[in-house]
mmCIF file of C-alpha atoms and ligand atoms in Angstrom:
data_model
loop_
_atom_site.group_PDB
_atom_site.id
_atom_site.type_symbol
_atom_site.label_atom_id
_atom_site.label_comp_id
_atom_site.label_asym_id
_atom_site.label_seq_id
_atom_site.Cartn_x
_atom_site.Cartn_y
_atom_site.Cartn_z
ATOM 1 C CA UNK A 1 0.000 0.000 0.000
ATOM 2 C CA UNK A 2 0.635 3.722 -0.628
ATOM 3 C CA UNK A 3 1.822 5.777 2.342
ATOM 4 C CA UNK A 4 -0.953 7.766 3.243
ATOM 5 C CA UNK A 5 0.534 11.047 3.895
ATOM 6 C CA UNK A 6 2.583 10.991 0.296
ATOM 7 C CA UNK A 7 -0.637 10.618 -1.116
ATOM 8 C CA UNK A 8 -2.269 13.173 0.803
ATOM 9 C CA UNK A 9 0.515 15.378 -0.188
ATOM 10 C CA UNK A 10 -0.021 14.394 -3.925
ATOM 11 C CA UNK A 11 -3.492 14.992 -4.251
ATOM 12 C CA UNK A 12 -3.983 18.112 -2.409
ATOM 13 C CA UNK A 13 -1.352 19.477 -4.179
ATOM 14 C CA UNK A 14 -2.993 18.426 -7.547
ATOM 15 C CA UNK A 15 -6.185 19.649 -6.590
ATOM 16 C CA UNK A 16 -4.352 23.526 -5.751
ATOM 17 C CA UNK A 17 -2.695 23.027 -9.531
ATOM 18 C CA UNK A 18 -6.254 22.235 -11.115
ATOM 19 C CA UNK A 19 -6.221 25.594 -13.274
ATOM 20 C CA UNK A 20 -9.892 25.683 -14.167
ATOM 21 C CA UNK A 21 -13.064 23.175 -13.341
ATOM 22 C CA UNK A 22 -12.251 20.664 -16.127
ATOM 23 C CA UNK A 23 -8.835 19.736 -14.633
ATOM 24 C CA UNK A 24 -10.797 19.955 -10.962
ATOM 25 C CA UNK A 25 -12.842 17.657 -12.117
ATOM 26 C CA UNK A 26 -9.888 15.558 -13.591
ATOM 27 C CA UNK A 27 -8.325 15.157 -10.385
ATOM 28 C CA UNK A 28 -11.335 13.958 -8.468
ATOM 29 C CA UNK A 29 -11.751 11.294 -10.992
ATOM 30 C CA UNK A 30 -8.091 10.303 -10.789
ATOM 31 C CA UNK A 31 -8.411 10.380 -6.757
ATOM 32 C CA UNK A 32 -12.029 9.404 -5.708
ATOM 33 C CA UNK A 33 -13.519 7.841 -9.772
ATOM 34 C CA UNK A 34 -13.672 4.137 -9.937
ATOM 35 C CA UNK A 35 -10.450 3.430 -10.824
ATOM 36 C CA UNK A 36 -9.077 6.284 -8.440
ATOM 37 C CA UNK A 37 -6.078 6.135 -6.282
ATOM 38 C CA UNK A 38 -8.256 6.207 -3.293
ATOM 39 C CA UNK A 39 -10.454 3.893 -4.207
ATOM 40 C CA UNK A 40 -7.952 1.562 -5.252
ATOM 41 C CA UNK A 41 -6.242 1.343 -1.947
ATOM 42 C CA UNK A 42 -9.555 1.138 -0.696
ATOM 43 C CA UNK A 43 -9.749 -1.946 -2.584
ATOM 44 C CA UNK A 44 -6.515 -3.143 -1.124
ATOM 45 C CA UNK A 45 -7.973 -3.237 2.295
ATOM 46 C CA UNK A 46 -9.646 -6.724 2.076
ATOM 47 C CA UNK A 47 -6.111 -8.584 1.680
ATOM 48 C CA UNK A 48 -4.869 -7.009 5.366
ATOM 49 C CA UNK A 49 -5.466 -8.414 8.576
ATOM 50 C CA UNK A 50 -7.990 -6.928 11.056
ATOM 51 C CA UNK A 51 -6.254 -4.418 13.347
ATOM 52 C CA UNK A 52 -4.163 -3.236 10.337
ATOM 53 C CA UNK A 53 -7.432 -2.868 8.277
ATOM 54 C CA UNK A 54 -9.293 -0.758 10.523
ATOM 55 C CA UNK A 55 -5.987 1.386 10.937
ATOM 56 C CA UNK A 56 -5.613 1.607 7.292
ATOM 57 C CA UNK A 57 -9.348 1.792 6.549
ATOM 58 C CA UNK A 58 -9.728 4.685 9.155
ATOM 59 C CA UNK A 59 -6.579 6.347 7.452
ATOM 60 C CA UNK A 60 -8.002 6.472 3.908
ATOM 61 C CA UNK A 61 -11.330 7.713 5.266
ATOM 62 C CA UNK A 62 -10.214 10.680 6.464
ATOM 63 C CA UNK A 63 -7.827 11.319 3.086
ATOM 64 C CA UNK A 64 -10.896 10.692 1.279
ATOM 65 C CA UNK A 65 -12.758 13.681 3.393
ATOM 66 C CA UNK A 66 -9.806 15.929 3.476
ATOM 67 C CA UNK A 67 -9.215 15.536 -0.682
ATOM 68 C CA UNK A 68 -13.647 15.959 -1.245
ATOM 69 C CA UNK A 69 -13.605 18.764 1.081
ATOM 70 C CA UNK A 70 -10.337 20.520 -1.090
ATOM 71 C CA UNK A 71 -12.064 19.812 -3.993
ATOM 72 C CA UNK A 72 -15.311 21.288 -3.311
ATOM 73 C CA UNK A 73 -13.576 24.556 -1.692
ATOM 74 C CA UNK A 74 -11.288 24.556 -4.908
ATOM 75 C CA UNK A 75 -14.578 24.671 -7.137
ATOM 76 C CA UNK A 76 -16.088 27.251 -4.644
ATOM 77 C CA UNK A 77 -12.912 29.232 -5.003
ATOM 78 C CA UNK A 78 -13.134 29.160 -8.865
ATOM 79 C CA UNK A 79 -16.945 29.787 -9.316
ATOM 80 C CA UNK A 80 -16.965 32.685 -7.621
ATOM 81 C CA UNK A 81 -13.759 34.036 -9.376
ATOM 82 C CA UNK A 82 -15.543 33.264 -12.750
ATOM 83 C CA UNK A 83 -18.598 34.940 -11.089
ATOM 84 C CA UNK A 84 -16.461 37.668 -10.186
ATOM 85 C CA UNK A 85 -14.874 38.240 -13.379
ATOM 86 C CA UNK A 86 -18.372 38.121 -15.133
ATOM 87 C CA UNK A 87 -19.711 41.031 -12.996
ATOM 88 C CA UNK A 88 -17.080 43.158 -13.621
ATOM 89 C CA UNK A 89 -17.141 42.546 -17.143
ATOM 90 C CA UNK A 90 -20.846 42.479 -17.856
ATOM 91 C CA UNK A 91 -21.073 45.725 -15.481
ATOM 92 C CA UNK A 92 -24.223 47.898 -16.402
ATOM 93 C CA UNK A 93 -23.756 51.626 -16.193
ATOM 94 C CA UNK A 94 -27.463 52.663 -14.899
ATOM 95 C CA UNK A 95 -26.771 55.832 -15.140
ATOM 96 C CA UNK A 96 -26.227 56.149 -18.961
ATOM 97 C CA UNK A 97 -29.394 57.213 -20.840
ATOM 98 C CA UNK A 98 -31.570 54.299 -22.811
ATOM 99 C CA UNK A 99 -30.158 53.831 -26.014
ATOM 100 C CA UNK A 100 -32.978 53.230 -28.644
ATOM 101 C CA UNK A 101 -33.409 49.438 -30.000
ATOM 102 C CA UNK A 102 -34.653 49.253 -33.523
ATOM 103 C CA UNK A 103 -36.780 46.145 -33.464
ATOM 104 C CA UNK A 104 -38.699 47.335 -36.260
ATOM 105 C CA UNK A 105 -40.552 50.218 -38.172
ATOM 106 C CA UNK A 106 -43.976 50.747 -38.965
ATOM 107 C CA UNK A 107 -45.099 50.894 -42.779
ATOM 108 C CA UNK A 108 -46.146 54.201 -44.002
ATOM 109 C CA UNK A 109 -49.504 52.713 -45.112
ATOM 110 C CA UNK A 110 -49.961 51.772 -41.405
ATOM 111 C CA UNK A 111 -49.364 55.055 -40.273
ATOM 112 C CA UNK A 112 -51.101 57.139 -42.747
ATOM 113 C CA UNK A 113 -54.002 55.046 -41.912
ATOM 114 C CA UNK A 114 -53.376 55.752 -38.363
ATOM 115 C CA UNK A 115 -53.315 59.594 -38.875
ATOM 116 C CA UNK A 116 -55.821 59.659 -41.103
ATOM 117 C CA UNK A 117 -58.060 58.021 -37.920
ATOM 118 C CA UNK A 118 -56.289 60.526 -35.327
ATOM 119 C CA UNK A 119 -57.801 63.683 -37.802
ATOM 120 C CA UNK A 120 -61.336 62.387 -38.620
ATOM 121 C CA UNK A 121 -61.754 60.453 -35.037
ATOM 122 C CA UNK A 122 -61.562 63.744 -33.646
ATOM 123 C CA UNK A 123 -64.245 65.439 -35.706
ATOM 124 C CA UNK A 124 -66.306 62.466 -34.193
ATOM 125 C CA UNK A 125 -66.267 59.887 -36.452
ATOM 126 C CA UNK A 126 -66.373 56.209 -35.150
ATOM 127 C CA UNK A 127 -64.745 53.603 -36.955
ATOM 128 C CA UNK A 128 -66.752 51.103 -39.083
ATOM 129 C CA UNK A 129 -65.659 47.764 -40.616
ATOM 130 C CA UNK A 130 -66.959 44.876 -43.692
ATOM 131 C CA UNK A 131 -65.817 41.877 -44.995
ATOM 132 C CA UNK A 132 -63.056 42.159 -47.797
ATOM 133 C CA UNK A 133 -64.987 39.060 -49.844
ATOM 134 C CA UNK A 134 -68.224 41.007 -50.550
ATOM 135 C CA UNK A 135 -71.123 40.030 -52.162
ATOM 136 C CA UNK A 136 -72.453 42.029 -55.719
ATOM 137 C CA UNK A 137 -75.755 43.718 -53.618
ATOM 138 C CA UNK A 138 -73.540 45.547 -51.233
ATOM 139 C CA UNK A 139 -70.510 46.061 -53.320
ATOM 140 C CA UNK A 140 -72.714 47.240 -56.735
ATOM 141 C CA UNK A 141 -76.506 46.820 -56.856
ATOM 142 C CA UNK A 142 -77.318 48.653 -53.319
ATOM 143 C CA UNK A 143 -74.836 51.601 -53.824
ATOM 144 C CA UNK A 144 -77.138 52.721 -57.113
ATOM 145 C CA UNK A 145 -74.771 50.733 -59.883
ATOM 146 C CA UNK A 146 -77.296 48.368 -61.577
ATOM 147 C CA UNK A 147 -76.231 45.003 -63.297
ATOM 148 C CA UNK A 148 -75.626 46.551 -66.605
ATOM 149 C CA UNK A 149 -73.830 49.860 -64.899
ATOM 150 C CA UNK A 150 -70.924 50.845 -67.142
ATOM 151 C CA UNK A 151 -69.787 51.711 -63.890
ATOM 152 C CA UNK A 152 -69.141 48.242 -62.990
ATOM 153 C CA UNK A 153 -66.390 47.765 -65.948
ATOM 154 C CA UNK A 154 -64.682 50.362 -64.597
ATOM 155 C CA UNK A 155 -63.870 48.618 -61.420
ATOM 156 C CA UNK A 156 -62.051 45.666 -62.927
ATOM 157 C CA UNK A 157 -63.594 43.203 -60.229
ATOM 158 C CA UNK A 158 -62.263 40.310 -59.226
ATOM 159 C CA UNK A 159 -64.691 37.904 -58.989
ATOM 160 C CA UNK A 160 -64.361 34.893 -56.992
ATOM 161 C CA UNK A 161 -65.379 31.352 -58.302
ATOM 162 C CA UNK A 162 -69.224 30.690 -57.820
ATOM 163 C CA UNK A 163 -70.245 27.603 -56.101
ATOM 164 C CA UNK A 164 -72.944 27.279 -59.103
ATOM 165 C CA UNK A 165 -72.485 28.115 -62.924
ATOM 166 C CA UNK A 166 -75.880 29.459 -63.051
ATOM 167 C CA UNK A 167 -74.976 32.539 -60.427
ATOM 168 C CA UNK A 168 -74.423 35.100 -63.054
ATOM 169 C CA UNK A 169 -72.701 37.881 -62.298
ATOM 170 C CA UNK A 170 -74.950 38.647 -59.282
ATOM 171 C CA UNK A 171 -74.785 35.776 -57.927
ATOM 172 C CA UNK A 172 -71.146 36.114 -57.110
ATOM 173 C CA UNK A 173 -68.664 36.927 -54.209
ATOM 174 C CA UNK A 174 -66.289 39.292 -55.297
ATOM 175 C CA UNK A 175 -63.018 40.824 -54.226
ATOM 176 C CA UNK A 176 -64.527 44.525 -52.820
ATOM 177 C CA UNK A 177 -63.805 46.794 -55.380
ATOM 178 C CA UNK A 178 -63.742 50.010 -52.783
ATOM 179 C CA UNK A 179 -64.680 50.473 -48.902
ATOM 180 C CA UNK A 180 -68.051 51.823 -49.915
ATOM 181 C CA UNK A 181 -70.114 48.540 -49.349
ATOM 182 C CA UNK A 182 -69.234 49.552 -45.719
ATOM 183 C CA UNK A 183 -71.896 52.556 -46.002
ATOM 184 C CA UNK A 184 -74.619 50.131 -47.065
ATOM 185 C CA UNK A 185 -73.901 47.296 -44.236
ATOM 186 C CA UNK A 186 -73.713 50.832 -41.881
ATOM 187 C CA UNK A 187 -77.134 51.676 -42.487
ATOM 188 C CA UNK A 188 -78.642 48.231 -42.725
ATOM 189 C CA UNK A 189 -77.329 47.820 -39.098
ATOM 190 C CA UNK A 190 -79.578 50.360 -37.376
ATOM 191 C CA UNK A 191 -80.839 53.817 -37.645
ATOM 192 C CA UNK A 192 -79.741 57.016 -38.643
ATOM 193 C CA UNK A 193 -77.852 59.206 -37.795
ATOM 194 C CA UNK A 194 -74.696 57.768 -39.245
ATOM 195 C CA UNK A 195 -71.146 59.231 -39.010
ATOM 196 C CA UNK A 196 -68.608 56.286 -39.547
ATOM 197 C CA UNK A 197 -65.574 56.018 -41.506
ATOM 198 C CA UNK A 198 -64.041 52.673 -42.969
ATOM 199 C CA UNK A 199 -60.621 51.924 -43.470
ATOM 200 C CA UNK A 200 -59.768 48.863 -45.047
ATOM 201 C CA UNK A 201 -58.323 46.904 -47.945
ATOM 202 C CA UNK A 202 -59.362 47.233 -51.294
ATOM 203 C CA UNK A 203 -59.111 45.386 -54.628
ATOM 204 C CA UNK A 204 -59.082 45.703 -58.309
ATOM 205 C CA UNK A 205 -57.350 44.366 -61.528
ATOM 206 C CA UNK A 206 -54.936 46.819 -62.133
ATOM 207 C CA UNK A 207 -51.158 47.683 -61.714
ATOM 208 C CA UNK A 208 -49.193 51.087 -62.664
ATOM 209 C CA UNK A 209 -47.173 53.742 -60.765
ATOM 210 C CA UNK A 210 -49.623 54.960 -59.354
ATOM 211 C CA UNK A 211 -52.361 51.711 -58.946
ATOM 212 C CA UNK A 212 -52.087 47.955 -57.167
ATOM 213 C CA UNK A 213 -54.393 45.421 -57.360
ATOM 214 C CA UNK A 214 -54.518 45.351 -53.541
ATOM 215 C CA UNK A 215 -54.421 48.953 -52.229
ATOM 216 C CA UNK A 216 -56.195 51.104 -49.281
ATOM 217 C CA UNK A 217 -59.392 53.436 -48.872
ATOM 218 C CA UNK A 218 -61.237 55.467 -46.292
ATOM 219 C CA UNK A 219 -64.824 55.656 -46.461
ATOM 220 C CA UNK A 220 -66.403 58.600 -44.991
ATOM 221 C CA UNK A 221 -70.406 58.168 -44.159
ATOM 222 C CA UNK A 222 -72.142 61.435 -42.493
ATOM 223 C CA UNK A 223 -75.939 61.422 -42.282
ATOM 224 C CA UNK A 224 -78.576 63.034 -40.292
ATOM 225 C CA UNK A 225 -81.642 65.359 -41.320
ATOM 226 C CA UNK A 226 -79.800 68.708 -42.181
ATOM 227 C CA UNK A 227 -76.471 67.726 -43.286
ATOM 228 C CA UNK A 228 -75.420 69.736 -46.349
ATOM 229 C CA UNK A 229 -72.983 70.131 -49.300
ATOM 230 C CA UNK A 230 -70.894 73.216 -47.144
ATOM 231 C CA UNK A 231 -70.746 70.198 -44.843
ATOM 232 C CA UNK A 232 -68.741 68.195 -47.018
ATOM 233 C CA UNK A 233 -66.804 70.686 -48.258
ATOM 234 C CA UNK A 234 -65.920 72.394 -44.947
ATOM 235 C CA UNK A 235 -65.112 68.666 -43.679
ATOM 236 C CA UNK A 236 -62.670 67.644 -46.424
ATOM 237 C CA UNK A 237 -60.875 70.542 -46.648
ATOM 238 C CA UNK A 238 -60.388 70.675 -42.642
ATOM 239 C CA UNK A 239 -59.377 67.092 -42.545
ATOM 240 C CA UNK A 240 -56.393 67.363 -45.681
ATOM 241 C CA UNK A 241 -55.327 70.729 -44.057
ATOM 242 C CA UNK A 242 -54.924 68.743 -40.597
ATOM 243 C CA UNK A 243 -53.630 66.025 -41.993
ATOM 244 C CA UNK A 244 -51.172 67.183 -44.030
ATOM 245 C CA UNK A 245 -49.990 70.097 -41.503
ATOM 246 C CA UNK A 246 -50.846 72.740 -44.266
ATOM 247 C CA UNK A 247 -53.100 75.844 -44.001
ATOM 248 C CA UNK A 248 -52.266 76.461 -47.126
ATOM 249 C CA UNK A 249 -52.371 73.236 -48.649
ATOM 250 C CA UNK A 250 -53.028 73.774 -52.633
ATOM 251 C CA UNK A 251 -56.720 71.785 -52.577
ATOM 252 C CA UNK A 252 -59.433 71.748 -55.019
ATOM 253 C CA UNK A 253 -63.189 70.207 -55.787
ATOM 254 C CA UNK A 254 -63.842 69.331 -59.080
ATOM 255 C CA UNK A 255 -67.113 68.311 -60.309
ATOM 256 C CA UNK A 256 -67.364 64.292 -60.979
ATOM 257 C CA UNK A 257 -70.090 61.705 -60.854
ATOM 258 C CA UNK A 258 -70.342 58.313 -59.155
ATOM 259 C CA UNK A 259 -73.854 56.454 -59.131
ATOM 260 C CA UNK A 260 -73.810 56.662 -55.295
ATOM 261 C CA UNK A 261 -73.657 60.328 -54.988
ATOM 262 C CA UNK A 262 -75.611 63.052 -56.229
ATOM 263 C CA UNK A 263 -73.559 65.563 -56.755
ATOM 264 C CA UNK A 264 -70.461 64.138 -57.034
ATOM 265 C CA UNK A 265 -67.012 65.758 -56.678
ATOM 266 C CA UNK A 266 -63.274 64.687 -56.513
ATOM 267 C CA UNK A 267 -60.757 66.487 -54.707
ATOM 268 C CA UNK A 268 -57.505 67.514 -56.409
ATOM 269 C CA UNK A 269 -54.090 68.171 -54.109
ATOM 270 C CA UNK A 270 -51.864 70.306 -55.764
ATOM 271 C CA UNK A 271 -48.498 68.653 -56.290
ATOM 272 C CA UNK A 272 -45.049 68.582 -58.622
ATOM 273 C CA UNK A 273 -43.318 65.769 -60.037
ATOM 274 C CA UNK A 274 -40.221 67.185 -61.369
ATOM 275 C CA UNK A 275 -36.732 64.991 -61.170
ATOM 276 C CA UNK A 276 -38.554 61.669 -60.258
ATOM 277 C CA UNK A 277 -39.733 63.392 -56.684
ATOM 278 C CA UNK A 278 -43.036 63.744 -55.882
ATOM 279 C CA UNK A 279 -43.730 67.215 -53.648
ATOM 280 C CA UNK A 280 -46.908 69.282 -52.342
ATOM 281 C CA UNK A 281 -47.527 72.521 -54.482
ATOM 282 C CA UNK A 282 -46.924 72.812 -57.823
ATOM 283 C CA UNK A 283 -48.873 73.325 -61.188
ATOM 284 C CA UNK A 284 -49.734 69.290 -60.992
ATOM 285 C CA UNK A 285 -52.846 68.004 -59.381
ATOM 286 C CA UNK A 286 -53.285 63.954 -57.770
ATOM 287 C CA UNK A 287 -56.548 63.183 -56.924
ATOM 288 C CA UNK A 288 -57.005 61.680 -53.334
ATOM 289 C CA UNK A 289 -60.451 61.106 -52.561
ATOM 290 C CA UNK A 290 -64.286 60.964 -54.670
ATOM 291 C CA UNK A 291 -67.023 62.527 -52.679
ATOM 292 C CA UNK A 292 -70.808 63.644 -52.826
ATOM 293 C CA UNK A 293 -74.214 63.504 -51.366
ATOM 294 C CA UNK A 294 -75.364 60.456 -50.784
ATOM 295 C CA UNK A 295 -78.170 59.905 -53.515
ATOM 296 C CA UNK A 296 -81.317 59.240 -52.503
ATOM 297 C CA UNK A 297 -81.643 55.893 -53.922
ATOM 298 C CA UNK A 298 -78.522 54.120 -51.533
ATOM 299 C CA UNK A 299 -80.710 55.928 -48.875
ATOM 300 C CA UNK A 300 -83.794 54.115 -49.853
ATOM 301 C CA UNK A 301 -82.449 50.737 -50.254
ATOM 302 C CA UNK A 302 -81.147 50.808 -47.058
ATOM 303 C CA UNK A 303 -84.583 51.806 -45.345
ATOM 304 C CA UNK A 304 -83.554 55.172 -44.550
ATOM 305 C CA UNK A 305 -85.997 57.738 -45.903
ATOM 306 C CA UNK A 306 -84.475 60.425 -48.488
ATOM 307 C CA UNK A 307 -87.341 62.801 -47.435
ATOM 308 C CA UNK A 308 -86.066 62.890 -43.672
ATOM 309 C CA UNK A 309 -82.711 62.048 -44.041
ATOM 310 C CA UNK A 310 -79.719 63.252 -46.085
ATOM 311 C CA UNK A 311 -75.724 63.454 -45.940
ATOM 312 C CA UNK A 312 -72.351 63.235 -47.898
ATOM 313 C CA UNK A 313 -70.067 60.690 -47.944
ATOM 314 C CA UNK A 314 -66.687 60.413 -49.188
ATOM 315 C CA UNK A 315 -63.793 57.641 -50.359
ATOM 316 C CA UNK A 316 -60.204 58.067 -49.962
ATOM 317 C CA UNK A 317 -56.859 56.444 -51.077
ATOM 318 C CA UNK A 318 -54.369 56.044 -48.591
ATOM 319 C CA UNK A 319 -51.455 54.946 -50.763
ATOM 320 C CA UNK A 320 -52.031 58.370 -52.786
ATOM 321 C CA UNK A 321 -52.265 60.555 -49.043
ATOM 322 C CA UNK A 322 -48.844 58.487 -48.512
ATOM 323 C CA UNK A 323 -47.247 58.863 -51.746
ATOM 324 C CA UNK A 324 -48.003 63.134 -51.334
ATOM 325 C CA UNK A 325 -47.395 63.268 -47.856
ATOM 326 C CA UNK A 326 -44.473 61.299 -47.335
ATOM 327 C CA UNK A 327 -42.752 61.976 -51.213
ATOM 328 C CA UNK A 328 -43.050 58.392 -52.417
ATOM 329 C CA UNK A 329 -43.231 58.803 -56.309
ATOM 330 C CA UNK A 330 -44.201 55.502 -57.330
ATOM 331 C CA UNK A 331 -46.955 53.170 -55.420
ATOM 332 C CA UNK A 332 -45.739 50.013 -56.045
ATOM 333 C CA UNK A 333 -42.712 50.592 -53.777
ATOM 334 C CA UNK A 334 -45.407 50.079 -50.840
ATOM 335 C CA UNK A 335 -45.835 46.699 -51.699
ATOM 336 C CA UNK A 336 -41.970 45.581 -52.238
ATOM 337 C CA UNK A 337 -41.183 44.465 -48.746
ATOM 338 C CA UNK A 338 -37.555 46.199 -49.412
ATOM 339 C CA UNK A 339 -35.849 46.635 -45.769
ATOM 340 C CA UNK A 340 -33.828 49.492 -47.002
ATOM 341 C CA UNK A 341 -37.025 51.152 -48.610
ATOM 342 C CA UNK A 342 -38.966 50.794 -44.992
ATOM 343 C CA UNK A 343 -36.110 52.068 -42.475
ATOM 344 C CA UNK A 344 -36.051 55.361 -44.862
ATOM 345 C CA UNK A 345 -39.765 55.496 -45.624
ATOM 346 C CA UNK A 346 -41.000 53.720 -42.262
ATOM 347 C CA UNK A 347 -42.003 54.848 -38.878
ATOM 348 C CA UNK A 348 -40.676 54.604 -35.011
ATOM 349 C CA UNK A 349 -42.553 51.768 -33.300
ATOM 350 C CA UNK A 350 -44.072 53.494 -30.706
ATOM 351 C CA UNK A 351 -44.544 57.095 -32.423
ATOM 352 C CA UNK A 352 -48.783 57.005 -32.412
ATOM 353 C CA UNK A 353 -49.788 59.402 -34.188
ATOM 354 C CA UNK A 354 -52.317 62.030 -32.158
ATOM 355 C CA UNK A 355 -53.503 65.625 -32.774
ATOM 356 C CA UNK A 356 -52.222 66.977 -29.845
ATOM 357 C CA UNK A 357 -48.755 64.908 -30.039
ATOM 358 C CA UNK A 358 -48.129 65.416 -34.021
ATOM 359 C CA UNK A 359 -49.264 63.763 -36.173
ATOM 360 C CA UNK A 360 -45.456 62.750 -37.497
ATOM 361 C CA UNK A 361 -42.507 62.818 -36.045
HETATM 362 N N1 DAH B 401 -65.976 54.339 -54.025
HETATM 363 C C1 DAH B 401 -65.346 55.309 -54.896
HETATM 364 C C2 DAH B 401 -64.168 54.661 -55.607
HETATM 365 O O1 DAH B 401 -63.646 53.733 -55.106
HETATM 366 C C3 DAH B 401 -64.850 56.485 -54.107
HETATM 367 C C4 DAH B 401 -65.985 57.277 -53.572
HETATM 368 C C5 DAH B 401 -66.506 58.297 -54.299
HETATM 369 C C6 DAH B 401 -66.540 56.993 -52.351
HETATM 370 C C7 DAH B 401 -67.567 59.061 -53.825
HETATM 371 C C8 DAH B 401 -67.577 57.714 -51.847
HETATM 372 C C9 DAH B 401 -68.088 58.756 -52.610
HETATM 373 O O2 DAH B 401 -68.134 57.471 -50.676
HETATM 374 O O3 DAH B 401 -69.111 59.495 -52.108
HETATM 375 O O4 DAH B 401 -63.787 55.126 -56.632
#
């Protein structure tokens, strides 16, 4: 057998060497493992006769405490040196002011619908929704645009499949063609008076600079017994003057028809597009929204009564508000999903947009 106190000697002195917990861990192996040096003269104790194997056996009982309780204040030692070293390392200056994370922006369609909502939610409109796969009533035949409307070309509808070849036209779902359905399912809902607006997506068959198949609108729906055309007019204007941060934002009605409104107006925002930029003011005009009294027809097929009743209503694009408001020449852009587009074009995370905050940053 080993002397005791060479061994002894040996291992404590191996365990003080251990440079990090992997050798530690080494050495109690080697000393206390299976096949250890303790153990194996542990082993050894069975060939020796009694009084020498309690002497012996006593002996390597108390090296086998002494080298455990060295290891486990070696691994104390060296956790809380590596715990040590990791808190002054990883060391948090408190005091230093929050340095902004960039998780993400918001896209300038989100936000221009969001300010749009800020301007007309606080002339006291409430927010109204529909479904996006309408049906022909609401989306045509109810808003005063008959089967055979030449109207209805105009709006390069997608239709969606019909469950039965017989449907005809009418008989089919389509893709909604604009947010006005919304007005219709409004008014169906309960009585007047009505003052709603409708964002939402919107869908037709066509793709250019400055049109997407899939693109945005705002419907506008005021109506109650002595609402007026000065009404409508006074409205607009105050909401694009508010919106865009302009009292003297270059604006202008011009005389137009739809089948759901009699009279009918767009409204022009005066703009330039020299050098590939796109810029309020300007000898250019965009047209952002179509707008008029509600004609007494949609009235009546909703149950209201054009006698008692009457209002305007109006129908915005968002991508066009964007495109003026934010100098994005060319629509399609929106729909890219370029990264490098939406950090320049895009919007802080948590920059709401309010009237009495800014509407921007
Ligand atoms: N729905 C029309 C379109 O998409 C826009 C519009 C025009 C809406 C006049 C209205 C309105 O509510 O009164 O072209």
């Amino acid at each position: 057998m080993e002397s005791v106190d060479k061994l002894r000697e040996e291992l404590l002195a191996a365990v003080e060497a251990a440079a990090d917990l992997d050798a530690l861990e080494q050495v109690r192996v080697a000393a206390l493992g299976k096949k250890g040096r303790i153990t194996d003269q542990m082993k050894g104790l069975g060939g020796l006769d009694p009084d020498r194997r309690r002497e012996a056996g006593q002996a390597l009982n108390a090296l086998k405490d002494a080298v455990a309780e060295a290891l486990d204040a070696r691994k104390a030692a060296m956790e809380g040196a590596a715990l040590d070293a990791r808190l002054a390392e990883e060391r948090i200056d408190v005091t230093l002011p929050a340095r902004p994370e960039e998780t993400g922006r918001i896209h300038p369609i989100s936000q221009v619908i969001d300010e749009i909502v800020a301007v007309l939610g606080d002339m006291g409109f409430a927010i109204a929704e529909g479904p996006d796969v309408e049906d022909d009533w609401h989306n045509f035949t109810a808003l005063n645009i008959p089967p055979d409307h030449p109207a209805r070309q105009e709006h390069d509808t997608f239709y969606l499949p019909s469950a039965d070849e017989n449907d005809g036209e009418q008989g089919r779902m389509v893709l909604r063609t604009h947010t006005s359905p919304v007005q219709i399912r409004t008014m169906q809902a309960g009585p007047p008076p009505y003052r709603v607006i409708v964002p939402g997506r919107t869908y037709r068959c066509d793709y250019d600079a400055t049109h997407s198949p899939m693109f945005h609108q705002v419907e506008g729906l005021l109506v109650d017994e002595k609402t007026h055309m000065g009404h409508l007019k006074g409205c607009l204007i105050d909401f694009c003057r508010a919106f865009f941060g302009m009292d003297d934002l270059p604006v202008r009605f011009r005389p137009s028809y739809f089948p759901f409104t009699e009279p009918s107006a767009e409204v022009d925002i005066g703009c330039t597009r020299a050098g590939g930029e796109l810029k309020i003011g300007g000898g250019d005009w965009l047209e952002v929204l179509g707008a008029g009294m509600v004609n007494p027809n949609v009235l009546r097929n909703c149950g209201v009564d054009p006698d008692k009743y009457q209002g305007f209503a109006f129908g915005m694009g968002v991508e066009r508000m964007a495109m003026l408001k934010y100098g994005v020449p060319d629509l399609r852009t929106f729909y890219e999903s370029d990264l490098r587009w939406l950090r320049h074009y895009g919007f802080a995370a948590l920059d709401v947009p309010t009237l009495t905050g800014g509407l921007n940053r």
